[in-house]
Coordinates of C-alpha atoms and ligand atoms in Angstrom, one line a residue:
M6 CA 89.2 -46.3 0.3
A7 CA 85.9 -47.8 1.0
H8 CA 87.3 -51.3 0.9
A9 CA 89.1 -52.7 4.0
P10 CA 92.8 -53.2 3.5
I11 CA 94.1 -56.8 3.1
T12 CA 96.9 -57.2 5.6
K13 CA 99.4 -60.0 5.3
S14 CA 100.8 -62.1 8.1
A15 CA 103.9 -64.4 8.1
R16 CA 101.4 -67.3 7.7
D17 CA 100.2 -66.0 4.4
L18 CA 103.7 -66.2 2.9
R19 CA 104.9 -69.7 2.1
V20 CA 108.4 -68.5 1.3
A21 CA 110.4 -65.6 2.7
P22 CA 109.5 -62.7 0.5
N23 CA 112.1 -60.9 -1.6
L24 CA 110.8 -57.6 -0.4
A25 CA 110.0 -58.0 3.3
D26 CA 109.9 -54.4 4.4
Y27 CA 108.9 -51.7 1.9
A28 CA 110.6 -48.8 3.6
D29 CA 113.8 -50.7 4.1
A30 CA 113.9 -51.9 0.5
R31 CA 113.3 -48.4 -0.8
A32 CA 115.9 -46.9 1.4
S33 CA 118.6 -49.3 0.5
F34 CA 118.0 -49.8 -3.2
T35 CA 120.0 -48.2 -6.0
W36 CA 120.1 -49.2 -9.7
S37 CA 123.9 -49.1 -9.6
G38 CA 123.9 -51.5 -6.7
A39 CA 121.3 -53.8 -8.4
R40 CA 123.5 -53.9 -11.5
A41 CA 125.7 -56.4 -9.6
A42 CA 122.9 -59.0 -10.1
L43 CA 123.6 -58.9 -13.9
D44 CA 126.3 -61.0 -15.3
G45 CA 127.3 -58.4 -18.0
L46 CA 129.5 -58.7 -21.0
P47 CA 133.2 -57.9 -21.0
G48 CA 134.1 -54.2 -21.0
G49 CA 130.7 -53.1 -19.6
G50 CA 128.6 -54.5 -22.4
A51 CA 125.1 -55.8 -21.9
N52 CA 122.9 -58.2 -23.8
I53 CA 119.5 -59.5 -22.8
A54 CA 120.1 -62.9 -24.4
H55 CA 123.2 -63.2 -22.3
E56 CA 121.4 -62.5 -19.1
C57 CA 118.4 -64.7 -20.1
V58 CA 120.2 -67.7 -21.6
D59 CA 124.0 -67.9 -21.6
R60 CA 124.7 -67.1 -18.0
H61 CA 122.4 -69.9 -17.0
A62 CA 123.5 -72.3 -19.7
A63 CA 127.0 -71.9 -18.5
G64 CA 126.2 -72.8 -14.9
P65 CA 124.2 -75.2 -12.7
R66 CA 120.9 -74.2 -14.3
A67 CA 122.0 -75.4 -17.7
D68 CA 119.7 -78.5 -17.6
R69 CA 116.8 -76.8 -15.8
V70 CA 113.6 -76.4 -17.9
A71 CA 113.4 -72.8 -18.9
L72 CA 110.2 -73.0 -20.9
R73 CA 107.6 -75.6 -20.7
W74 CA 105.6 -75.2 -23.9
I75 CA 102.1 -76.5 -24.0
G76 CA 100.6 -77.0 -27.5
R77 CA 97.0 -76.2 -28.4
G78 CA 96.2 -79.9 -28.2
G79 CA 97.9 -80.3 -24.8
E80 CA 101.2 -81.8 -26.0
T81 CA 104.2 -80.4 -24.2
L82 CA 107.8 -79.6 -25.0
D83 CA 110.4 -78.8 -22.3
L84 CA 113.2 -76.5 -23.3
T85 CA 116.2 -76.2 -21.0
Y86 CA 118.5 -73.2 -20.7
A87 CA 121.1 -75.2 -22.6
D88 CA 118.5 -75.9 -25.3
L89 CA 117.7 -72.2 -25.6
R90 CA 121.3 -71.4 -26.0
R91 CA 121.6 -73.8 -28.9
S92 CA 118.3 -72.8 -30.6
S93 CA 118.8 -69.1 -30.2
S94 CA 122.4 -69.6 -31.6
R95 CA 120.9 -71.3 -34.6
F96 CA 118.6 -68.4 -35.3
A97 CA 121.4 -65.9 -34.8
S98 CA 123.5 -67.9 -37.2
V99 CA 120.7 -67.8 -39.8
L100 CA 120.6 -64.0 -39.4
S101 CA 124.3 -63.8 -40.0
G102 CA 124.1 -66.0 -43.0
L103 CA 121.5 -63.6 -44.5
G104 CA 123.7 -60.6 -43.9
V105 CA 121.4 -59.1 -41.3
E106 CA 123.3 -56.5 -39.3
R107 CA 123.3 -55.3 -35.7
A108 CA 120.3 -53.1 -34.9
D109 CA 118.3 -54.4 -37.9
R110 CA 114.7 -55.1 -37.0
V111 CA 113.4 -58.6 -37.0
F112 CA 109.6 -59.0 -36.8
V113 CA 108.0 -62.1 -35.5
L114 CA 104.4 -62.9 -36.4
T115 CA 103.5 -66.4 -35.1
G116 CA 101.4 -67.9 -32.4
R117 CA 103.0 -68.8 -29.1
I118 CA 105.2 -71.5 -30.6
P119 CA 108.8 -72.4 -29.6
A120 CA 110.1 -70.7 -32.8
L121 CA 108.9 -67.4 -31.5
Y122 CA 111.1 -67.7 -28.4
D123 CA 114.1 -68.8 -30.5
A124 CA 113.6 -65.9 -32.9
V125 CA 113.4 -63.3 -30.1
L126 CA 116.3 -64.6 -28.2
G127 CA 118.3 -65.3 -31.4
T128 CA 117.7 -61.8 -32.6
L129 CA 118.9 -60.3 -29.3
R130 CA 121.9 -62.7 -29.4
H131 CA 122.7 -61.4 -32.9
G132 CA 122.4 -57.7 -31.7
G133 CA 119.3 -57.1 -33.7
V134 CA 116.0 -55.5 -32.5
A135 CA 113.1 -57.9 -32.0
C136 CA 109.5 -56.9 -32.5
T137 CA 106.8 -59.5 -31.9
L138 CA 103.4 -58.9 -33.5
F139 CA 100.1 -60.4 -32.3
A140 CA 99.2 -63.3 -34.6
A141 CA 95.6 -62.2 -34.9
F142 CA 96.5 -59.0 -36.6
G143 CA 95.1 -58.5 -40.1
P144 CA 97.2 -57.3 -43.1
E145 CA 96.8 -53.6 -42.4
P146 CA 98.0 -53.5 -38.7
I147 CA 100.9 -55.8 -39.8
C148 CA 101.8 -53.5 -42.7
Q149 CA 101.5 -50.4 -40.6
R150 CA 103.8 -51.8 -37.9
V151 CA 106.4 -53.4 -40.1
A152 CA 106.6 -50.2 -42.1
I153 CA 107.0 -48.0 -39.0
G154 CA 109.7 -50.4 -37.8
G155 CA 111.5 -50.6 -41.1
G156 CA 111.5 -54.4 -40.6
R157 CA 114.2 -56.2 -42.6
V158 CA 113.3 -59.7 -41.5
L159 CA 109.9 -61.3 -40.8
V160 CA 109.4 -64.7 -39.2
T161 CA 106.0 -66.1 -39.7
T162 CA 104.0 -69.3 -40.7
P163 CA 103.0 -70.3 -44.2
R164 CA 99.4 -69.7 -43.4
L165 CA 99.9 -66.2 -41.9
Y166 CA 102.2 -65.4 -44.8
R167 CA 99.7 -66.4 -47.4
Q168 CA 96.7 -64.7 -45.8
R169 CA 98.2 -61.6 -44.2
V170 CA 101.6 -60.8 -45.5
A171 CA 101.7 -61.7 -49.2
P172 CA 98.9 -59.2 -50.0
I173 CA 100.9 -56.3 -48.5
R174 CA 104.4 -57.4 -49.2
H175 CA 104.8 -55.0 -52.1
R176 CA 104.2 -52.1 -49.7
L177 CA 107.1 -53.1 -47.5
P178 CA 110.3 -52.3 -49.5
D179 CA 112.6 -52.7 -46.5
L180 CA 111.4 -56.2 -45.9
E181 CA 114.1 -58.3 -47.4
H182 CA 113.7 -61.7 -45.8
V183 CA 110.6 -63.6 -45.0
L184 CA 111.4 -66.8 -43.0
L185 CA 108.6 -69.4 -42.7
V186 CA 108.4 -71.8 -39.9
G187 CA 106.5 -75.1 -40.2
L188 CA 106.6 -75.6 -44.0
G189 CA 107.3 -79.3 -43.5
D190 CA 108.0 -80.8 -46.9
D191 CA 106.4 -78.0 -48.8
A192 CA 108.6 -75.7 -50.8
P193 CA 108.6 -72.0 -49.7
P194 CA 106.6 -69.6 -51.9
D195 CA 108.5 -67.2 -54.0
G196 CA 110.3 -64.5 -51.9
A197 CA 110.3 -66.6 -48.7
L198 CA 112.7 -69.0 -47.1
D199 CA 112.3 -72.2 -45.2
L200 CA 113.4 -71.3 -41.7
D201 CA 113.4 -74.8 -40.4
A202 CA 115.8 -75.9 -43.1
L203 CA 118.0 -72.9 -42.5
V204 CA 118.0 -73.6 -38.7
A205 CA 118.8 -77.3 -39.2
A206 CA 122.0 -76.3 -41.1
A207 CA 123.0 -73.5 -38.8
D208 CA 125.7 -73.2 -36.1
D209 CA 124.3 -74.0 -32.6
D210 CA 127.1 -72.3 -30.7
V211 CA 127.2 -68.6 -31.5
A212 CA 128.6 -66.0 -29.1
V213 CA 126.4 -63.1 -27.9
A214 CA 127.0 -59.9 -29.9
P215 CA 129.0 -57.4 -27.9
T216 CA 126.1 -54.9 -27.5
R217 CA 126.3 -51.9 -25.2
P218 CA 123.7 -51.2 -22.5
D219 CA 122.1 -48.4 -24.5
D220 CA 121.9 -50.3 -27.8
P221 CA 118.3 -50.9 -29.0
A222 CA 117.0 -54.4 -28.3
L223 CA 113.2 -54.5 -28.4
L224 CA 110.5 -52.7 -30.2
H225 CA 107.0 -52.8 -28.8
F226 CA 103.8 -51.2 -30.1
T227 CA 101.4 -49.8 -27.6
S228 CA 98.0 -51.3 -27.3
G229 CA 96.2 -48.6 -29.3
T230 CA 93.6 -48.2 -26.6
T231 CA 93.5 -44.4 -27.1
G232 CA 94.6 -44.0 -30.7
T233 CA 97.1 -45.2 -33.3
P234 CA 99.7 -47.5 -31.7
K235 CA 103.1 -46.0 -31.0
G236 CA 106.4 -48.0 -31.5
A237 CA 108.4 -47.8 -28.3
V238 CA 112.1 -48.7 -28.4
H239 CA 113.8 -50.4 -25.5
V240 CA 117.5 -51.1 -24.9
H241 CA 119.5 -54.0 -23.6
E242 CA 119.9 -52.4 -20.2
A243 CA 116.2 -52.9 -19.7
V244 CA 116.9 -56.4 -18.6
L245 CA 118.0 -55.0 -15.2
A246 CA 114.5 -53.7 -14.6
H247 CA 113.0 -57.0 -15.7
L248 CA 115.3 -58.9 -13.4
V249 CA 114.6 -56.6 -10.4
T250 CA 110.9 -56.3 -10.9
G251 CA 110.6 -60.1 -11.3
R252 CA 112.1 -60.4 -7.9
L253 CA 110.5 -57.6 -6.1
A254 CA 107.0 -57.3 -7.6
L255 CA 106.4 -60.9 -8.7
D256 CA 108.4 -62.3 -5.8
L257 CA 110.2 -64.8 -8.1
H258 CA 112.3 -67.3 -6.3
D259 CA 114.8 -69.8 -7.8
D260 CA 112.4 -72.8 -7.6
D261 CA 109.3 -71.1 -8.9
V262 CA 107.1 -72.2 -11.8
F263 CA 105.9 -69.0 -13.4
W264 CA 103.1 -68.4 -15.8
C265 CA 102.6 -65.0 -17.5
T266 CA 99.5 -65.4 -19.6
A267 CA 100.1 -62.4 -21.9
D268 CA 100.8 -62.9 -25.6
P269 CA 104.3 -61.8 -26.7
G270 CA 102.5 -59.6 -29.2
W271 CA 102.1 -57.2 -26.2
V272 CA 104.9 -55.8 -24.1
T273 CA 103.8 -57.9 -21.1
G274 CA 104.3 -61.1 -23.0
V275 CA 107.9 -60.2 -23.8
S276 CA 109.0 -58.4 -20.6
Y277 CA 107.4 -60.9 -18.3
G278 CA 106.6 -63.8 -20.6
I279 CA 110.3 -64.1 -21.8
V280 CA 112.8 -61.7 -20.3
S281 CA 112.1 -61.5 -16.6
P282 CA 111.6 -65.2 -15.8
L283 CA 114.6 -66.2 -17.9
A284 CA 116.8 -63.5 -16.4
N285 CA 115.7 -64.8 -13.0
G286 CA 116.5 -68.4 -14.0
V287 CA 113.1 -69.8 -13.2
R288 CA 110.9 -72.3 -15.0
S289 CA 108.1 -70.8 -17.1
V290 CA 105.0 -72.1 -18.7
V291 CA 104.0 -71.0 -22.3
D292 CA 100.5 -72.0 -23.5
E293 CA 99.8 -71.9 -27.2
G294 CA 96.1 -72.2 -26.6
E295 CA 93.6 -69.4 -26.3
F296 CA 91.9 -68.2 -23.1
D297 CA 89.5 -70.8 -21.7
P298 CA 89.0 -70.7 -18.0
E299 CA 88.8 -74.5 -17.7
R300 CA 92.0 -74.9 -19.6
W301 CA 93.7 -72.3 -17.5
F302 CA 92.7 -73.9 -14.2
R303 CA 94.0 -77.2 -15.6
I304 CA 97.4 -75.6 -16.6
L305 CA 97.8 -74.0 -13.2
A306 CA 97.1 -77.3 -11.5
E307 CA 99.0 -79.7 -13.8
N308 CA 102.2 -77.6 -13.9
D309 CA 102.2 -76.7 -10.2
V310 CA 102.4 -73.1 -11.2
T311 CA 103.5 -71.1 -8.2
V312 CA 103.5 -67.5 -9.5
W313 CA 100.8 -66.4 -12.0
Y314 CA 100.8 -63.1 -13.8
T315 CA 97.6 -62.3 -15.6
A316 CA 95.1 -59.6 -16.6
P317 CA 91.9 -58.2 -15.1
T318 CA 89.9 -59.1 -18.2
A319 CA 90.8 -62.8 -17.6
V320 CA 90.0 -62.5 -13.9
R321 CA 86.6 -60.9 -14.7
M322 CA 85.8 -63.7 -17.2
M323 CA 86.7 -66.3 -14.6
M324 CA 84.5 -64.4 -12.1
R325 CA 81.6 -64.6 -14.6
L326 CA 81.8 -68.4 -14.5
G327 CA 81.3 -68.4 -10.8
I328 CA 83.3 -69.2 -7.8
D329 CA 82.6 -73.0 -7.9
A330 CA 84.4 -73.4 -11.2
A331 CA 87.6 -71.9 -9.6
R332 CA 87.2 -73.9 -6.4
A333 CA 86.8 -77.2 -8.3
H334 CA 90.6 -77.1 -9.0
A335 CA 93.0 -77.7 -6.2
L336 CA 96.0 -75.4 -6.7
P337 CA 98.2 -76.2 -3.7
A338 CA 101.4 -74.9 -5.4
L339 CA 100.0 -71.5 -6.3
R340 CA 101.3 -68.9 -3.9
F341 CA 101.2 -65.5 -5.7
I342 CA 98.9 -63.9 -8.2
A343 CA 99.5 -60.6 -9.9
S344 CA 97.6 -58.7 -12.6
V345 CA 98.3 -55.8 -15.0
G346 CA 96.9 -53.9 -17.9
E347 CA 93.7 -52.4 -16.7
P348 CA 92.2 -51.3 -13.4
L349 CA 91.7 -54.3 -11.1
N350 CA 88.4 -53.7 -9.4
P351 CA 88.4 -54.2 -5.6
E352 CA 85.8 -56.9 -6.3
A353 CA 88.3 -58.9 -8.3
V354 CA 91.1 -58.5 -5.6
R355 CA 88.7 -60.1 -3.1
W356 CA 87.5 -62.7 -5.5
G357 CA 91.0 -64.0 -5.6
I358 CA 90.8 -64.8 -1.9
D359 CA 87.5 -66.5 -2.2
A360 CA 88.5 -68.5 -5.3
F361 CA 92.2 -69.3 -4.6
G362 CA 92.8 -68.3 -1.0
L363 CA 95.1 -65.6 -2.4
P364 CA 94.5 -61.9 -3.2
I365 CA 95.3 -60.6 -6.6
H366 CA 98.1 -58.2 -6.6
D367 CA 97.5 -55.3 -9.0
N368 CA 100.5 -53.6 -10.6
W369 CA 100.9 -50.8 -13.1
W370 CA 103.1 -50.1 -16.0
Q371 CA 103.0 -49.3 -19.7
T372 CA 104.7 -50.2 -23.0
E373 CA 106.8 -47.0 -22.5
T374 CA 108.0 -48.0 -19.0
G375 CA 109.1 -51.4 -20.2
G376 CA 108.6 -53.0 -16.8
I377 CA 106.5 -52.8 -13.7
M378 CA 106.7 -49.4 -12.0
V379 CA 104.1 -49.6 -9.2
A380 CA 103.1 -52.8 -7.5
N381 CA 101.4 -54.6 -4.6
Y382 CA 104.0 -56.8 -3.0
A383 CA 103.8 -60.3 -1.5
A384 CA 104.5 -59.1 2.0
T385 CA 102.8 -55.7 2.0
E386 CA 99.3 -54.6 2.8
I387 CA 96.9 -54.4 -0.2
R388 CA 94.5 -51.5 -0.4
P389 CA 91.9 -52.9 -2.8
G390 CA 91.5 -50.5 -5.7
S391 CA 95.1 -49.2 -5.4
M392 CA 97.9 -50.3 -7.7
G393 CA 100.3 -50.3 -4.8
R394 CA 103.5 -48.4 -4.3
P395 CA 106.5 -47.6 -6.6
I396 CA 109.2 -50.2 -7.1
P397 CA 112.3 -49.4 -5.1
G398 CA 114.4 -47.3 -7.4
I399 CA 111.4 -45.8 -9.1
D400 CA 110.2 -42.3 -8.0
V401 CA 106.7 -41.4 -8.9
A402 CA 104.9 -38.0 -8.6
I403 CA 101.5 -36.6 -9.3
L404 CA 101.8 -33.5 -11.5
R405 CA 99.3 -30.7 -11.6
R406 CA 97.5 -30.1 -14.9
D407 CA 95.6 -27.1 -16.0
A408 CA 92.1 -27.1 -17.3
R409 CA 93.3 -28.0 -20.8
G410 CA 95.1 -31.0 -19.3
V411 CA 98.6 -29.6 -19.8
V412 CA 101.1 -30.2 -17.0
V413 CA 101.7 -26.9 -15.1
G414 CA 105.2 -25.8 -14.2
T415 CA 107.8 -23.1 -14.1
D416 CA 111.3 -23.0 -15.7
G417 CA 110.6 -26.4 -17.4
E418 CA 110.0 -28.1 -14.1
P419 CA 106.5 -29.4 -13.4
E420 CA 104.5 -28.5 -10.3
I421 CA 104.2 -31.6 -8.1
V422 CA 100.9 -32.1 -6.2
D423 CA 101.7 -32.8 -2.6
T424 CA 98.2 -33.0 -1.1
P425 CA 97.2 -36.6 -0.6
M426 CA 94.4 -38.0 -2.7
T427 CA 94.5 -35.1 -5.2
E428 CA 94.3 -36.0 -8.9
G429 CA 97.0 -35.2 -11.4
E430 CA 99.1 -36.9 -14.0
L431 CA 101.1 -39.9 -12.9
A432 CA 104.8 -39.3 -13.7
I433 CA 108.0 -41.2 -13.2
R434 CA 111.4 -39.6 -12.6
R435 CA 113.4 -40.3 -15.8
G436 CA 116.4 -42.6 -15.9
W437 CA 115.2 -46.1 -15.0
P438 CA 116.8 -48.9 -17.0
S439 CA 113.7 -49.9 -19.0
M440 CA 112.6 -46.4 -19.9
F441 CA 111.7 -46.3 -23.6
R442 CA 114.3 -44.3 -25.6
E443 CA 112.2 -43.4 -28.7
Y444 CA 108.8 -43.5 -30.3
L445 CA 109.9 -44.7 -33.7
G446 CA 109.5 -42.0 -36.3
E447 CA 107.9 -39.6 -33.8
P448 CA 110.6 -37.6 -32.0
D449 CA 108.2 -34.7 -31.2
R450 CA 105.7 -37.0 -29.6
Y451 CA 108.6 -38.5 -27.5
A452 CA 109.9 -35.2 -26.4
K453 CA 106.4 -34.1 -25.3
C454 CA 106.2 -37.0 -22.8
F455 CA 108.9 -35.4 -20.7
V456 CA 108.6 -32.3 -18.5
G457 CA 111.9 -31.5 -16.7
D458 CA 113.0 -34.6 -15.0
W459 CA 109.7 -36.4 -15.3
Y460 CA 108.1 -38.8 -17.8
C461 CA 104.4 -38.0 -18.0
S462 CA 102.4 -41.3 -18.3
G463 CA 99.1 -39.9 -19.7
D464 CA 97.3 -41.6 -16.8
L465 CA 95.7 -39.7 -14.0
A466 CA 96.2 -40.9 -10.5
M467 CA 96.3 -39.9 -6.8
L468 CA 98.8 -40.7 -4.0
D469 CA 97.5 -41.4 -0.5
A470 CA 99.5 -40.3 2.6
D471 CA 101.4 -43.6 2.6
G472 CA 102.4 -43.5 -1.0
Y473 CA 99.9 -45.9 -2.4
V474 CA 99.0 -45.0 -6.0
W475 CA 95.3 -44.8 -6.9
F476 CA 94.4 -45.0 -10.6
V477 CA 91.8 -42.4 -11.7
G478 CA 91.8 -43.1 -15.5
R479 CA 93.6 -42.4 -18.7
A480 CA 93.8 -38.7 -19.3
D481 CA 91.9 -39.3 -22.6
D482 CA 89.1 -41.2 -20.9
I483 CA 88.4 -38.7 -18.1
I484 CA 84.9 -37.4 -18.0
K485 CA 84.3 -33.7 -17.3
S486 CA 80.8 -33.4 -15.9
A487 CA 79.4 -30.2 -14.3
G488 CA 82.8 -29.2 -13.0
H489 CA 83.8 -32.6 -11.8
L490 CA 86.5 -34.7 -13.3
I491 CA 85.4 -38.3 -13.2
G492 CA 87.5 -41.4 -13.8
P493 CA 85.6 -44.2 -15.5
F494 CA 87.3 -46.8 -13.3
E495 CA 85.6 -45.6 -10.2
V496 CA 82.2 -45.8 -11.8
E497 CA 82.8 -49.1 -13.4
S498 CA 84.1 -50.6 -10.2
A499 CA 81.0 -49.4 -8.3
L500 CA 78.7 -50.9 -10.9
M501 CA 80.5 -54.2 -10.8
E502 CA 79.6 -54.6 -7.2
H503 CA 76.0 -55.2 -8.2
P504 CA 75.5 -58.9 -8.5
A505 CA 74.0 -58.6 -12.0
V506 CA 77.0 -56.8 -13.5
A507 CA 79.9 -58.7 -15.1
E508 CA 81.6 -55.8 -16.8
A509 CA 81.0 -52.1 -17.4
G510 CA 82.4 -49.5 -19.7
V511 CA 81.9 -45.9 -18.8
F512 CA 82.5 -42.8 -20.9
G513 CA 81.5 -39.1 -21.2
K514 CA 78.6 -38.2 -23.5
P515 CA 78.4 -34.5 -24.6
D516 CA 75.7 -32.7 -22.8
P517 CA 74.6 -29.1 -23.3
I518 CA 74.3 -28.4 -19.6
A519 CA 76.9 -30.5 -17.8
G520 CA 79.5 -30.5 -20.6
E521 CA 79.6 -34.3 -20.4
L522 CA 77.3 -36.7 -18.7
V523 CA 78.4 -40.1 -17.4
K524 CA 77.1 -43.0 -19.5
A525 CA 77.6 -46.6 -18.7
M526 CA 77.4 -49.7 -21.0
V527 CA 76.8 -52.8 -18.9
L528 CA 77.4 -56.4 -19.7
L529 CA 75.3 -58.7 -17.5
R530 CA 76.3 -61.9 -15.8
P531 CA 74.7 -65.1 -17.1
G532 CA 71.2 -65.5 -15.7
F533 CA 70.2 -61.8 -15.7
E534 CA 67.8 -60.3 -18.2
P535 CA 68.3 -56.8 -19.6
T536 CA 65.0 -55.4 -18.4
E537 CA 63.9 -51.8 -17.8
A538 CA 63.5 -52.6 -14.1
L539 CA 67.1 -53.8 -13.9
R540 CA 68.3 -50.7 -15.8
L541 CA 66.6 -48.4 -13.3
E542 CA 67.8 -50.5 -10.4
L543 CA 71.4 -50.2 -11.6
I544 CA 71.1 -46.4 -12.1
G545 CA 69.8 -46.2 -8.5
F546 CA 72.5 -48.5 -7.3
G547 CA 75.2 -46.3 -8.9
R548 CA 73.7 -43.2 -7.4
K549 CA 73.6 -44.7 -3.9
R550 CA 77.3 -45.8 -4.2
L551 CA 78.7 -42.8 -5.9
G552 CA 76.5 -39.9 -5.3
A553 CA 74.5 -38.1 -8.0
A554 CA 77.4 -36.1 -9.3
I555 CA 79.5 -39.1 -10.4
A556 CA 76.9 -41.8 -10.9
P557 CA 75.9 -42.7 -14.5
K558 CA 73.0 -40.6 -15.7
E559 CA 72.5 -43.0 -18.6
L560 CA 72.9 -46.7 -18.6
D561 CA 72.4 -49.2 -21.4
F562 CA 73.0 -53.0 -21.7
A563 CA 75.5 -54.4 -24.2
S564 CA 76.1 -57.9 -25.3
S565 CA 79.9 -57.2 -25.5
L566 CA 82.3 -54.4 -24.9
P567 CA 84.8 -53.3 -27.4
K568 CA 88.3 -54.3 -26.2
T569 CA 91.8 -54.4 -27.4
R570 CA 93.2 -57.8 -28.0
S571 CA 95.1 -57.4 -24.8
G572 CA 91.7 -57.0 -23.0
K573 CA 91.5 -53.3 -22.4
I574 CA 88.1 -51.6 -22.7
M575 CA 88.2 -49.1 -25.6
R576 CA 86.1 -46.4 -24.1
R577 CA 86.8 -44.1 -27.1
V578 CA 85.0 -46.7 -29.3
L579 CA 82.0 -46.7 -26.9
R580 CA 81.9 -43.0 -27.1
A581 CA 82.3 -42.7 -30.9
R582 CA 79.6 -45.3 -31.4
E583 CA 77.2 -43.5 -29.1
L584 CA 77.8 -40.3 -31.0
G585 CA 77.9 -41.9 -34.5
L586 CA 81.4 -40.5 -34.9
P587 CA 84.4 -42.2 -36.7
V588 CA 85.9 -44.8 -34.4
G589 CA 89.5 -44.2 -35.3
D590 CA 92.3 -46.8 -35.4
L591 CA 90.8 -50.2 -34.7
S592 CA 93.8 -52.3 -35.5
T593 CA 94.0 -53.8 -32.0
L594 CA 90.2 -54.3 -31.5
E595 CA 89.3 -57.8 -30.5
P596 CA 86.5 -59.2 -32.7
E597 CA 83.5 -58.6 -30.5
G598 CA 81.8 -61.5 -29.0
N599 CA 85.2 -63.0 -28.1
G600 CA 85.1 -60.7 -25.2
G601 CA 88.7 -59.6 -25.2
T602 CA 90.0 -63.1 -24.6
E603 CA 93.7 -62.5 -25.3
P604 CA 95.2 -61.0 -22.2
Ligands
ATP10 P1 97.8 -46.6 -26.3 O1 99.0 -46.0 -25.5 O2 98.2 -47.0 -27.7 O3 96.5 -46.0 -26.1 P2 97.8 -48.5 -24.1 O4 98.1 -47.3 -23.2 O5 96.6 -49.3 -23.6 O6 97.6 -48.1 -25.6 P3 99.8 -50.2 -23.0 O7 101.1 -49.6 -22.9 O8 99.7 -51.7 -23.4 O9 99.0 -49.5 -24.1 O10 99.0 -50.1 -21.7 C1 99.4 -49.2 -20.6 C2 98.2 -48.6 -20.0 O11 97.3 -49.6 -19.5 C3 98.5 -47.7 -18.9 O12 98.9 -46.4 -19.3 C4 97.2 -47.7 -18.1 O13 96.3 -46.7 -18.7 C5 96.7 -49.1 -18.3 N1 97.0 -49.9 -17.1 C6 98.1 -50.8 -17.0 N2 98.1 -51.3 -15.8 C7 97.1 -50.8 -15.1 C8 96.6 -51.0 -13.8 N3 97.1 -51.8 -13.0 N4 95.5 -50.2 -13.5 C9 94.9 -49.4 -14.3 N5 95.4 -49.2 -15.6 C10 96.4 -49.9 -16.0
MG11 MG1 99.4 -45.7 -23.6

């Protein structure tokens, strides 16, 4: 806790926060009580599309802009809640016409275009299961995921179909319908249908399917940071968690303009790019374009974005450009910034204050948890480097692991670490609404995630005496050096405090004496040369900050770091490269040089 806490005063808050007092909110919250905020379907049913679209389209928000879509070239299209009701009805009607049944899986492989949002919401309306894939995936990752998901329908564009899907189509026997968006006057190729034509002829007033809270709704693949991506299934009831966390963790208010920069190919882009803002009835921005700091500053300014949810990789890339680039844009509307996906270095939290006058609020969750589990809140103190405290209604614990990394326990119940700032596996008490219900096709792997009442996240963390959660690292990335367990995040954060360092990736390199030694790959800021003198200076800097036991023993410069397309450093790839070993599943690797530009 080397970094001073950032306290909040009433002056820092431009609107009354949804969560004003953490202890009070925790004490009074129950999921059953929160359920009253959902509209629900008759007879206790639940459907995400109903909560996101129909309930608003039937009331005073009908003509409010739900999604402002910004095209690559800057053109915009405003879609109201009433528009979304019509367009998602049309898509649902197309599915009915094709004989697609409830719980059938509909894959969507497009860029961030309006048709993607119609397809996801229309699939949910129909009672199907929606699975969005990142448009930059090549044929193999697409094939792998559609096969695991047993996809019956795929929505894509003519170009993506030609280049990525046609070559693998024969390997996907369950894939009956391919729907192409944007054919214009062209005829669809054999085996595909013209979605725009089908939609134009479809019914725009289709009732929401009478799904139950536990019916499957969304399929998300994990980022593949540590291995082959897993397909996590979420149910309609998850919308309760999206609604609640939007209010409590992102502080969404009725008149907010919200921008979640994540692509819907990742869970963040669906849970917080689609479901949470719509369930909360706010206006959202969707940008078709790729990451470009100047473009992003412009979008924030021109759309009067009030709440911005982004990722550390984007923040770090903005930091690389320098503070003046950020300060050049007046952002008077912006009042809350949050980030997820990777550790947010204390440096970056503070940079938010320098650049925007607002700290960046780190929060933590995973594909498996479906929604935010641990967060820094608008009204509560930030301890830079901590991911914050659990959402009201979420219980977390640190579980003790043995030397092999297995959670220790008796009679099926894990042993909970109760000494503050002691490492163990971060776990969540099962039963929250957006808990994943299955890893598709991998029941054993699913079962192994649970010990007694607890879901084990695979991340290592510590709790301080006040319940703040401190990320140590992914269990798979932890370095064991001379009897110490070292989290790469701590080392990377320390290195990033040196003015020359833009980013760092730290991993364990086998060593005959220490077991593993800490090795760092460092990406320099513009204007710094990778000299031997700087290398030695950085090793010394690390030692001074961290002590000899934890500091990198080896340090090399890199021109880029291997990252997932969602911007996570793939330390397993750094390690494999160093050792000349096979690198494993690379389906989610961002082409290097782009720098992980797709948060
Ligand atoms: P895979 O499970 O396939 O290896 P993944 O874990 O990266 O991929 P996601 O579910 O997209 O897939 O990412 C969740 C993980 O991201 C968390 O388990 C954690 O390791 C990391 N993460 C998310 N938010 C944070 C955060 N605020 N601080 C530190 N790490 C985070
Ligand atoms: Mg994971």
